[in-house]
Amino acid sequence: DAGVTQSPTHLIKTRGQQVTLRCSPKSGHDTVSWYQQALGQGPQFIFQYYEEEERQRGNFPDRFSGHQFPNYSSELNVNALLLGDSALYLCASSLGQGNGYTFGSGTRLTVV
Amino acid sequence: GQQVMQIPQYQHVQEGEDFTTYCNSSTTLSNIQWYKQRPGGHPVFLIQLVKSGEVKKQKRLTFQFGEAKKNSSLHITATQTTDVGTYFCAGENNKLIFGAGTRLAVHP
């Protein structure tokens, strides 16, 4: 039973560029949430997708957008990258809400 | 907006000592979840508490959910070096919001 798969594992981008991160949820899970984790801090909620729609959103600018596909996989897009966007981006899947979340290993994004 | 505060930020203990981390939410929660993140790793789900006043145990770990469903604690009895990591509480109320975590160091 596959867990949550994220790609790529590491990425280096230049300021102003755009990036797309990908996530395949755990088998049987239908909800995908994205988090940004800066070094030494807790994961910050970006948004959550369910039934291909953004259900909840955290305090992140519109530069952060996402998508969920019919097979429940998801993408996180970040436009006009800033140095401050450098972080570990975590995808977490769940079966609806209130059932615990399974996290992927994350994508380490470095913006130079 | 919903905020989750966690203390202490760091805790250094000798192996065999007990450890407790506390969590407080600014709003009443539908549930609270606890995660452990090892250095260089990702958060791993430990447990979920749903009912007011609920207490759950996992071997040496005891989790409590407050009566008002706004606070929680994690207590580890007789820590071991394998307990090293950062423990996060996360409160769910339509979205799962994490605390800043408590980093536990265990000295043999």
Short mmCIF file of C-alpha atoms in Angstrom, two decimals:
data_model
loop_
_atom_site.label_atom_id
_atom_site.label_comp_id
_atom_site.label_asym_id
_atom_site.label_seq_id
_atom_site.Cartn_x
_atom_site.Cartn_y
_atom_site.Cartn_z
CA ASP A 1 0.00 0.00 0.00
CA ALA A 2 1.84 3.07 -1.27
CA GLY A 3 2.14 6.07 0.99
CA VAL A 4 2.20 9.66 -0.18
CA THR A 5 4.62 10.28 -3.04
CA GLN A 6 6.03 13.72 -3.82
CA SER A 7 8.18 14.86 -6.70
CA PRO A 8 10.73 16.17 -7.16
CA THR A 9 12.60 15.67 -3.88
CA HIS A 10 14.84 18.68 -4.38
CA LEU A 11 14.59 21.72 -6.63
CA ILE A 12 16.62 24.88 -7.16
CA LYS A 13 14.95 27.83 -8.85
CA THR A 14 15.83 31.44 -9.55
CA ARG A 15 13.88 34.41 -8.18
CA GLY A 16 10.93 35.26 -10.41
CA GLN A 17 10.60 31.78 -11.88
CA GLN A 18 7.61 29.48 -11.52
CA VAL A 19 7.58 26.00 -10.00
CA THR A 20 5.20 23.03 -9.98
CA LEU A 21 5.33 20.39 -7.26
CA ARG A 22 3.47 17.10 -7.50
CA CYS A 23 1.81 14.77 -5.02
CA SER A 24 0.20 11.34 -5.25
CA PRO A 25 -1.91 10.59 -2.19
CA LYS A 26 -2.00 7.39 -0.23
CA SER A 27 -4.22 4.74 -1.79
CA GLY A 28 -7.81 5.22 -0.60
CA HIS A 29 -7.34 8.86 0.39
CA ASP A 30 -9.39 11.55 -1.35
CA THR A 31 -8.20 14.77 0.30
CA VAL A 32 -4.87 16.49 -0.25
CA SER A 33 -3.41 19.31 1.82
CA TRP A 34 -0.26 21.28 1.15
CA TYR A 35 2.04 22.74 3.79
CA GLN A 36 5.13 24.94 3.77
CA GLN A 37 7.71 24.22 6.44
CA ALA A 38 10.59 26.62 6.97
CA LEU A 39 13.65 25.36 8.83
CA GLY A 40 12.97 24.95 12.54
CA GLN A 41 9.29 25.85 12.26
CA GLY A 42 5.99 24.01 12.16
CA PRO A 43 4.21 23.25 8.89
CA GLN A 44 2.14 26.20 7.66
CA PHE A 45 -1.16 25.33 5.97
CA ILE A 46 -1.35 26.49 2.34
CA PHE A 47 -4.58 24.91 1.09
CA GLN A 48 -6.62 21.73 0.93
CA TYR A 49 -8.22 20.04 -2.08
CA TYR A 50 -11.21 17.74 -2.10
CA GLU A 51 -13.26 16.62 -5.09
CA GLU A 52 -10.97 18.65 -7.35
CA GLU A 53 -11.82 21.91 -5.58
CA GLU A 54 -9.94 24.09 -3.12
CA ARG A 55 -11.86 23.57 0.11
CA GLN A 56 -9.79 25.56 2.58
CA ARG A 57 -6.96 28.08 2.22
CA GLY A 58 -4.38 29.45 4.61
CA ASN A 59 -2.73 32.87 4.64
CA PHE A 60 -0.74 32.53 1.45
CA PRO A 61 -0.79 34.96 -1.50
CA ASP A 62 -2.40 34.19 -4.83
CA ARG A 63 1.02 33.30 -6.19
CA PHE A 64 0.34 29.93 -4.59
CA SER A 65 -2.22 27.91 -6.51
CA GLY A 66 -3.09 24.29 -6.83
CA HIS A 67 -5.04 21.65 -8.58
CA GLN A 68 -6.46 18.24 -7.83
CA PHE A 69 -7.02 15.69 -10.57
CA PRO A 70 -9.78 13.06 -10.85
CA ASN A 71 -7.35 10.40 -9.55
CA TYR A 72 -6.91 12.56 -6.38
CA SER A 73 -3.30 13.50 -7.19
CA SER A 74 -2.46 17.15 -6.79
CA GLU A 75 -0.11 19.89 -7.90
CA LEU A 76 1.12 22.99 -6.12
CA ASN A 77 2.17 25.90 -8.32
CA VAL A 78 4.11 28.91 -7.12
CA ASN A 79 4.59 31.90 -9.43
CA ALA A 80 7.08 34.76 -9.23
CA LEU A 81 9.28 32.96 -6.71
CA LEU A 82 10.81 34.93 -3.87
CA LEU A 83 13.84 34.05 -1.77
CA GLY A 84 11.45 33.63 1.16
CA ASP A 85 9.66 30.80 -0.64
CA SER A 86 12.64 28.55 0.08
CA ALA A 87 11.29 25.80 2.31
CA LEU A 88 10.23 22.17 2.55
CA TYR A 89 6.86 21.72 0.86
CA LEU A 90 4.85 18.89 2.32
CA CYS A 91 1.84 17.15 0.87
CA ALA A 92 -0.50 15.33 3.22
CA SER A 93 -3.39 13.09 2.26
CA SER A 94 -6.37 11.92 4.26
CA LEU A 95 -9.75 10.30 3.90
CA GLY A 96 -11.88 13.38 4.33
CA GLN A 97 -11.26 15.35 7.52
CA GLY A 98 -10.84 14.11 11.06
CA ASN A 99 -9.01 10.92 10.22
CA GLY A 100 -5.33 11.77 10.58
CA TYR A 101 -3.05 12.82 7.77
CA THR A 102 -0.28 10.88 6.00
CA PHE A 103 2.60 13.09 4.93
CA GLY A 104 4.94 12.66 2.03
CA SER A 105 8.69 13.14 2.37
CA GLY A 106 8.41 16.63 0.90
CA THR A 107 10.04 18.69 -1.81
CA ARG A 108 12.96 20.86 -0.71
CA LEU A 109 12.72 24.09 -2.74
CA THR A 110 15.64 26.49 -2.79
CA VAL A 111 15.18 29.88 -4.45
CA VAL A 112 18.40 31.69 -5.35
CA GLY B 1 -7.68 33.20 12.52
CA GLN B 2 -7.13 29.91 14.28
CA GLN B 3 -3.81 29.72 16.12
CA VAL B 4 -2.12 26.82 17.90
CA MET B 5 0.55 27.55 20.48
CA GLN B 6 2.94 24.93 21.81
CA ILE B 7 5.42 24.99 24.69
CA PRO B 8 8.21 24.50 25.41
CA GLN B 9 10.11 25.16 22.20
CA TYR B 10 13.00 22.93 23.26
CA GLN B 11 13.45 20.28 25.94
CA HIS B 12 16.68 18.53 26.84
CA VAL B 13 16.36 15.49 29.12
CA GLN B 14 18.53 12.68 30.38
CA GLU B 15 17.53 9.25 29.17
CA GLY B 16 14.97 7.86 31.60
CA GLU B 17 13.49 11.23 32.55
CA ASP B 18 9.94 12.18 31.69
CA PHE B 19 8.92 14.76 29.09
CA THR B 20 5.76 16.81 28.57
CA THR B 21 4.72 19.21 25.83
CA TYR B 22 1.65 21.42 25.99
CA CYS B 23 -0.61 22.74 23.28
CA ASN B 24 -3.22 25.52 23.29
CA SER B 25 -5.65 26.56 20.58
CA SER B 26 -7.24 29.98 20.21
CA THR B 27 -10.49 28.28 19.14
CA THR B 28 -12.45 25.18 20.11
CA LEU B 29 -11.33 22.23 18.04
CA SER B 30 -13.19 19.34 16.45
CA ASN B 31 -10.13 17.19 17.12
CA ILE B 32 -6.45 17.48 17.94
CA GLN B 33 -3.72 15.40 16.37
CA TRP B 34 -0.13 14.73 17.35
CA TYR B 35 2.75 14.17 14.97
CA LYS B 36 6.44 13.33 15.37
CA GLN B 37 9.09 14.56 12.98
CA ARG B 38 12.57 13.10 13.14
CA PRO B 39 15.49 15.31 12.03
CA GLY B 40 15.50 15.43 8.23
CA GLY B 41 12.19 13.61 8.06
CA HIS B 42 8.53 14.41 7.64
CA PRO B 43 5.70 14.53 10.18
CA VAL B 44 4.36 11.10 11.13
CA PHE B 45 0.87 10.78 12.58
CA LEU B 46 0.82 9.53 16.17
CA ILE B 47 -2.75 9.89 17.38
CA GLN B 48 -6.01 11.82 17.19
CA LEU B 49 -8.17 12.92 20.12
CA VAL B 50 -11.79 13.82 19.51
CA LYS B 51 -13.75 13.80 22.77
CA SER B 52 -13.64 16.37 25.54
CA GLY B 53 -11.39 15.14 28.38
CA GLU B 54 -10.16 12.19 26.33
CA VAL B 55 -7.00 10.38 27.42
CA LYS B 56 -5.19 7.91 25.18
CA LYS B 57 -2.04 5.88 25.77
CA GLN B 58 0.49 4.40 23.39
CA LYS B 59 3.08 2.47 25.41
CA ARG B 60 5.10 5.21 27.17
CA LEU B 61 3.14 8.06 25.55
CA THR B 62 0.03 9.58 27.14
CA PHE B 63 -2.12 12.07 25.27
CA GLN B 64 -4.81 14.26 26.83
CA PHE B 65 -7.48 16.52 25.33
CA GLY B 66 -8.83 19.27 27.56
CA GLU B 67 -12.42 19.56 28.70
CA ALA B 68 -12.96 22.69 26.61
CA LYS B 69 -11.36 21.01 23.55
CA LYS B 70 -8.86 23.86 23.29
CA ASN B 71 -5.78 22.38 24.92
CA SER B 72 -3.85 19.15 24.88
CA SER B 73 -0.70 17.56 26.23
CA LEU B 74 1.69 14.76 25.36
CA HIS B 75 3.61 13.08 28.16
CA ILE B 76 6.43 10.60 27.59
CA THR B 77 7.46 8.42 30.52
CA ALA B 78 11.09 7.32 30.85
CA THR B 79 12.40 8.79 27.62
CA GLN B 80 14.66 6.79 25.33
CA THR B 81 17.10 7.98 22.68
CA THR B 82 14.63 6.79 20.06
CA ASP B 83 12.19 9.47 21.27
CA VAL B 84 14.40 12.22 19.81
CA GLY B 85 12.59 14.48 17.36
CA THR B 86 10.10 17.32 17.17
CA TYR B 87 6.60 16.73 18.46
CA PHE B 88 3.83 18.76 16.88
CA CYS B 89 0.26 19.18 17.93
CA ALA B 90 -2.20 20.13 15.22
CA GLY B 91 -5.73 21.34 15.78
CA GLU B 92 -8.42 20.61 13.23
CA ASN B 93 -11.39 22.87 12.61
CA ASN B 94 -12.06 22.56 8.87
CA LYS B 95 -8.31 22.83 8.38
CA LEU B 96 -5.39 21.30 10.27
CA ILE B 97 -3.23 23.98 11.90
CA PHE B 98 0.10 23.01 13.42
CA GLY B 99 1.82 24.37 16.48
CA ALA B 100 5.48 25.37 16.28
CA GLY B 101 6.55 22.06 17.82
CA THR B 102 8.67 20.98 20.78
CA ARG B 103 12.12 19.69 19.92
CA LEU B 104 13.15 16.90 22.25
CA ALA B 105 16.79 16.00 22.81
CA VAL B 106 17.58 12.92 24.90
CA HIS B 107 21.06 12.54 26.36
CA PRO B 108 22.19 8.95 27.09
#
